CSV table of C-alpha atoms in Angstrom, one decimal:
chain,number,residue,atom,x,y,z
A,19,MET,CA,105.5,82.6,122.6
A,20,HIS,CA,108.1,84.5,120.5
A,21,THR,CA,109.6,87.8,121.6
A,22,ASP,CA,111.6,90.2,119.7
A,23,ALA,CA,112.8,92.3,122.7
A,24,ILE,CA,114.4,91.8,126.1
A,25,HIS,CA,113.9,94.2,129.0
A,26,GLN,CA,115.6,93.8,132.4
A,27,SER,CA,115.2,96.1,135.4
A,28,GLN,CA,117.5,96.4,138.3
A,29,PHE,CA,118.7,98.8,140.9
A,30,VAL,CA,122.2,100.2,140.5
A,31,LEU,CA,124.4,102.5,142.5
A,32,LEU,CA,125.2,105.9,141.1
A,33,ASN,CA,128.6,107.5,141.7
A,34,ASN,CA,129.2,105.4,144.8
A,35,SER,CA,125.9,106.6,146.4
A,36,SER,CA,124.3,104.4,149.0
A,37,THR,CA,120.9,105.1,147.4
A,38,PRO,CA,120.0,102.8,144.5
A,39,VAL,CA,118.6,104.1,141.2
A,40,LEU,CA,116.2,102.1,139.1
A,41,SER,CA,117.7,101.1,135.7
A,42,ARG,CA,116.6,99.1,132.7
A,43,LEU,CA,118.6,97.3,130.1
A,44,SER,CA,116.7,96.8,126.8
A,45,PHE,CA,117.6,94.9,123.6
A,46,HIS,CA,115.4,94.8,120.4
A,47,VAL,CA,115.9,92.3,117.5
A,48,ALA,CA,115.2,95.1,115.1
A,49,GLU,CA,118.4,96.9,116.4
A,50,PRO,CA,120.6,93.8,116.9
A,51,TYR,CA,123.9,95.7,117.4
A,52,ALA,CA,122.6,97.9,120.2
A,53,VAL,CA,121.5,97.8,123.8
A,54,THR,CA,120.0,100.7,125.7
A,55,VAL,CA,120.4,101.4,129.4
A,56,ALA,CA,117.9,103.7,131.0
A,57,PHE,CA,118.0,105.4,134.4
A,58,ARG,CA,115.0,106.7,136.2
A,59,THR,CA,115.5,110.3,137.4
A,60,GLU,CA,114.1,111.8,140.6
A,61,ARG,CA,111.4,113.4,138.5
A,62,GLY,CA,110.2,110.1,137.2
A,63,ARG,CA,111.7,110.6,133.7
A,64,TRP,CA,114.0,108.0,132.0
A,65,VAL,CA,117.4,109.0,130.7
A,66,GLU,CA,118.5,106.6,128.0
A,67,TRP,CA,121.9,105.8,126.5
A,68,THR,CA,122.3,103.4,123.5
A,69,PHE,CA,125.6,101.7,122.7
A,70,ALA,CA,127.0,98.5,121.2
A,71,ARG,CA,125.9,95.2,122.7
A,72,GLU,CA,129.4,93.9,121.9
A,73,LEU,CA,130.9,96.6,124.3
A,74,LEU,CA,128.7,95.4,127.1
A,75,ALA,CA,129.8,91.8,126.4
A,76,ALA,CA,133.5,92.7,126.2
A,77,GLY,CA,133.2,94.7,129.5
A,78,LEU,CA,132.3,91.5,131.5
A,79,THR,CA,136.0,90.5,131.4
A,80,ASP,CA,138.1,93.5,130.4
A,81,PRO,CA,137.8,97.3,130.3
A,82,ALA,CA,135.8,98.1,127.1
A,83,GLY,CA,134.9,101.4,125.4
A,84,LEU,CA,136.8,104.5,124.5
A,85,GLY,CA,134.1,107.0,123.9
A,86,ASP,CA,131.0,108.2,125.9
A,87,VAL,CA,130.2,104.7,127.3
A,88,ARG,CA,132.8,102.5,129.0
A,89,VAL,CA,132.4,99.2,131.0
A,90,ARG,CA,135.0,98.7,133.6
A,91,PRO,CA,135.2,95.5,135.6
A,92,ASP,CA,138.4,96.7,137.0
A,93,LEU,CA,137.0,99.7,138.9
A,94,SER,CA,134.7,97.9,141.3
A,95,GLU,CA,136.2,96.6,144.5
A,96,ASP,CA,133.7,93.8,144.4
A,97,GLU,CA,134.3,91.2,141.6
A,98,ALA,CA,130.4,90.7,141.5
A,99,MET,CA,130.1,94.2,140.2
A,100,LEU,CA,130.8,96.1,136.9
A,101,THR,CA,131.2,99.8,136.6
A,102,LEU,CA,129.4,101.5,133.7
A,103,GLU,CA,130.8,105.0,133.0
A,104,ILE,CA,128.8,107.4,130.9
A,105,GLU,CA,130.1,110.8,129.8
A,106,SER,CA,128.6,113.7,127.9
A,107,PRO,CA,129.2,117.4,127.5
A,108,ASP,CA,126.6,117.7,130.2
A,109,GLY,CA,128.5,115.6,132.8
A,110,TYR,CA,129.8,112.3,133.9
A,111,ALA,CA,128.3,109.4,135.8
A,112,SER,CA,129.4,105.9,136.9
A,113,PHE,CA,127.0,103.1,137.9
A,114,GLU,CA,127.7,99.8,139.5
A,115,LEU,CA,125.9,96.9,137.9
A,116,GLU,CA,125.7,93.4,139.3
A,117,ARG,CA,127.8,91.3,136.9
A,118,GLU,CA,125.2,88.4,137.2
A,119,ASP,CA,122.4,90.7,136.0
A,120,VAL,CA,124.4,91.8,133.0
A,121,GLU,CA,125.4,88.2,132.2
A,122,SER,CA,121.7,87.1,132.5
A,123,PHE,CA,120.5,90.0,130.2
A,124,LEU,CA,123.2,89.3,127.6
A,125,GLY,CA,122.4,85.6,127.7
A,126,SER,CA,118.8,86.4,126.9
A,127,THR,CA,119.8,88.6,124.0
A,128,PHE,CA,122.1,85.9,122.6
A,129,GLU,CA,119.1,83.6,122.5
A,130,LEU,CA,117.4,86.0,120.2
A,131,VAL,CA,120.4,87.1,118.2
A,132,GLN,CA,123.8,85.4,118.6
A,133,LEU,CA,126.8,87.6,118.8
A,134,GLY,CA,128.3,87.8,115.4
A,135,CYS,CA,125.0,87.2,113.6
A,136,GLU,CA,123.5,90.6,113.9
A,137,SER,CA,123.7,91.4,110.2
A,138,GLU,CA,121.1,88.6,109.6
A,139,TYR,CA,118.6,90.7,111.5
A,140,PHE,CA,119.5,94.2,110.6
A,141,ASP,CA,117.3,95.9,108.0
A,142,VAL,CA,119.5,98.2,106.0
A,143,GLU,CA,116.6,99.3,103.8
A,144,ALA,CA,114.5,100.4,106.8
A,145,LEU,CA,117.5,102.4,108.2
A,146,ILE,CA,118.0,104.1,104.8
A,147,GLU,CA,114.3,104.9,104.6
A,148,GLU,CA,114.4,106.4,108.2
A,149,ILE,CA,117.4,108.5,107.5
A,150,SER,CA,116.0,109.7,104.2
A,151,ASN,CA,112.7,110.9,105.9
A,152,VAL,CA,114.5,113.3,108.3
C-alpha cells in the first residue's frame, strides 16, 4: 500500500494548562515543504497552521523560527518535550509536544520525501494554475 500523506494525532498541553488539547500533525507529498499542525477547539472546530517542515526538524535540537511559528526545545523544563509557539494578530499560544511524537512524525515524512529532495515532488505548474485562478 502506497500513501501520499501522514497524519498523527496526539494530545498536547496549551499554555502550561493541565488539560490536554487534541492536536494533529499532517504532511502531504503534494506539499513537500510544509507540515500542518491542527488543534481541536472547545467547539469541535480545528484551527490549522501550516509551516516549513524544515523548521519543525531544526527545532528538535535548536530554537527555530523567527516569524509566526517557532519551535523551542529550550523552553520546556522536560527534555522529552518541545515547545511550539504560534503568534498572530489575534493572539499567542504555546504548546508542549512530546519530542518522541515529533521525531516519529518527521521520520514518517522523510520516508515519503527525504529532507532536501522536496523539489522532486513539488508541482510548480499546479501552483501557478491555482494562483492564476484566484
